[in-house]
Tab-separated table of C-alpha atoms in Angstrom:
chain	number	residue	atom	x	y	z
A	111	GLN	CA	10.190	-1.797	8.631
A	112	VAL	CA	13.692	-2.686	7.511
A	113	GLN	CA	14.045	-3.446	3.813
A	114	VAL	CA	17.206	-4.599	2.074
A	115	ALA	CA	18.000	-5.286	-1.557
A	116	GLU	CA	21.045	-7.313	-2.542
A	117	SER	CA	22.716	-7.234	-5.943
A	118	GLY	CA	25.936	-8.175	-7.675
A	119	GLY	CA	25.758	-11.946	-7.723
A	120	GLY	CA	26.446	-14.048	-10.769
A	121	LEU	CA	28.414	-16.880	-12.292
A	122	VAL	CA	32.196	-16.736	-11.940
A	123	GLN	CA	35.078	-19.149	-12.390
A	124	ALA	CA	37.073	-20.386	-9.441
A	125	GLY	CA	39.711	-17.838	-8.513
A	126	GLY	CA	37.580	-14.963	-9.713
A	127	SER	CA	36.027	-12.041	-7.864
A	128	LEU	CA	32.620	-10.509	-7.299
A	129	ARG	CA	31.391	-7.481	-5.354
A	130	LEU	CA	28.001	-7.690	-3.714
A	131	SER	CA	25.975	-4.660	-2.701
A	132	CYS	CA	23.108	-4.259	-0.270
A	133	THR	CA	20.982	-1.135	-0.106
A	134	VAL	CA	19.007	-0.572	3.079
A	135	SER	CA	15.923	1.461	3.952
A	136	GLY	CA	13.534	1.701	6.847
A	137	LEU	CA	16.118	2.435	9.516
A	138	THR	CA	18.858	4.907	10.360
A	139	PHE	CA	21.597	2.972	8.585
A	140	ASP	CA	24.538	4.276	10.577
A	141	ASP	CA	22.908	3.327	13.887
A	142	TYR	CA	23.236	-0.386	13.176
A	143	ALA	CA	25.750	-3.095	12.495
A	144	MET	CA	25.265	-5.037	9.283
A	145	GLY	CA	25.980	-8.616	8.308
A	146	TRP	CA	26.329	-10.883	5.304
A	147	PHE	CA	25.002	-14.419	5.343
A	148	ARG	CA	24.901	-17.249	2.843
A	149	GLN	CA	23.067	-20.501	2.384
A	150	GLY	CA	24.431	-23.116	0.035
A	151	PRO	CA	22.423	-26.016	-1.411
A	152	GLY	CA	21.513	-28.424	1.355
A	153	LYS	CA	23.287	-26.335	3.977
A	154	GLU	CA	22.232	-24.192	6.892
A	155	ARG	CA	22.475	-20.413	6.754
A	156	GLU	CA	25.989	-19.273	7.642
A	157	GLY	CA	26.968	-15.857	8.949
A	158	ILE	CA	30.134	-14.922	7.080
A	159	ALA	CA	30.918	-11.280	7.836
A	160	CYS	CA	29.725	-8.360	9.890
A	161	ILE	CA	30.652	-4.729	10.416
A	162	ASN	CA	29.877	-2.233	13.156
A	163	TRP	CA	28.002	1.005	12.627
A	164	SER	CA	31.056	3.057	11.670
A	165	GLY	CA	32.967	0.435	9.727
A	166	SER	CA	35.827	0.407	12.212
A	167	SER	CA	35.258	-3.165	13.397
A	168	THR	CA	34.690	-6.278	11.297
A	169	TYR	CA	34.499	-10.020	11.886
A	170	TYR	CA	34.654	-12.917	9.453
A	171	ALA	CA	33.866	-16.602	9.488
A	172	ASP	CA	36.955	-18.769	9.108
A	173	SER	CA	35.601	-20.017	5.783
A	174	VAL	CA	36.023	-16.586	4.153
A	175	LYS	CA	38.699	-14.888	6.238
A	176	GLY	CA	41.461	-13.414	4.090
A	177	ARG	CA	39.384	-13.658	0.892
A	178	PHE	CA	36.268	-11.566	1.581
A	179	THR	CA	36.068	-7.948	2.752
A	180	ILE	CA	32.977	-6.303	4.195
A	181	SER	CA	32.583	-2.523	4.022
A	182	ARG	CA	29.887	0.110	4.206
A	183	ASP	CA	29.106	3.583	2.884
A	184	ASN	CA	26.845	5.248	5.424
A	185	ALA	CA	26.225	8.209	3.126
A	186	LYS	CA	24.697	5.815	0.581
A	187	ASN	CA	22.975	3.438	3.039
A	188	THR	CA	24.869	0.650	1.320
A	189	LEU	CA	26.765	-2.406	2.484
A	190	TYR	CA	29.336	-4.211	0.342
A	191	LEU	CA	31.042	-7.586	0.218
A	192	GLN	CA	34.166	-7.876	-1.909
A	193	MET	CA	34.778	-11.544	-2.644
A	194	ASN	CA	38.159	-12.596	-4.025
A	195	SER	CA	39.731	-15.987	-4.738
A	196	LEU	CA	36.308	-17.546	-5.022
A	197	LYS	CA	35.957	-21.302	-4.641
A	198	PRO	CA	33.206	-23.682	-5.788
A	199	GLU	CA	32.240	-24.129	-2.124
A	200	ASP	CA	31.356	-20.423	-2.007
A	201	THR	CA	28.365	-21.172	-4.228
A	202	ALA	CA	25.303	-20.013	-2.290
A	203	MET	CA	22.520	-17.493	-1.993
A	204	TYR	CA	23.978	-14.433	-0.286
A	205	ALA	CA	21.869	-12.113	1.851
A	206	CYS	CA	22.431	-9.106	4.059
A	207	ALA	CA	20.640	-8.117	7.227
A	208	ALA	CA	20.716	-5.418	9.866
A	209	GLY	CA	21.956	-6.083	13.347
A	210	ASN	CA	19.883	-5.421	16.444
A	211	GLY	CA	22.549	-3.046	17.698
A	212	ALA	CA	25.445	-0.921	16.563
A	213	MET	CA	28.352	-3.108	17.642
A	214	VAL	CA	29.795	-6.469	16.622
A	215	ALA	CA	31.676	-8.977	18.751
A	216	GLY	CA	32.188	-11.953	16.448
A	217	PRO	CA	30.929	-13.588	13.259
A	218	PRO	CA	27.209	-12.855	12.866
A	219	SER	CA	24.431	-15.067	14.173
A	220	GLU	CA	21.210	-14.963	12.163
A	221	TYR	CA	19.252	-14.733	15.429
A	222	GLU	CA	20.716	-11.280	16.054
A	223	TYR	CA	19.894	-9.833	12.619
A	224	ARG	CA	16.743	-8.755	10.815
A	225	GLY	CA	15.376	-7.366	7.587
A	226	TRP	CA	16.218	-10.288	5.321
A	227	GLY	CA	16.080	-9.602	1.602
A	228	GLN	CA	15.594	-11.912	-1.380
A	229	GLY	CA	19.316	-12.492	-1.652
A	230	THR	CA	21.606	-12.684	-4.659
A	231	GLN	CA	22.901	-15.947	-6.101
A	232	VAL	CA	26.622	-16.561	-6.412
A	233	THR	CA	27.740	-19.569	-8.421
A	234	VAL	CA	31.414	-20.484	-8.688
A	235	SER	CA	32.387	-22.975	-11.365
A	236	SER	CA	35.457	-25.181	-11.099
């Protein structure tokens, strides 16, 4: 059973940065793609970034492209999301999940990912 634990969220001013982490257990981490998702108040869950098994291929939603960077450390079974130039509209609960396969072909769809954790709250003040 896949288990994930997100951390690193918090309150930050607009223009600031945060780095989220996601530790994963219950699967062979470097066999699977990983994704980051977020759900803001009153909004649907949005897939914002994903990375293939090796870290050589990444995709981003237009809403975060150029500001967020997804990465992974397979030796530590950990996924990261570096978030720069944060905006108030980035306020959301952020969660990671494991893909059903090793590869990625576009921004992540929640229907292709599993192992949802509790998430970590990111709040950006104006």
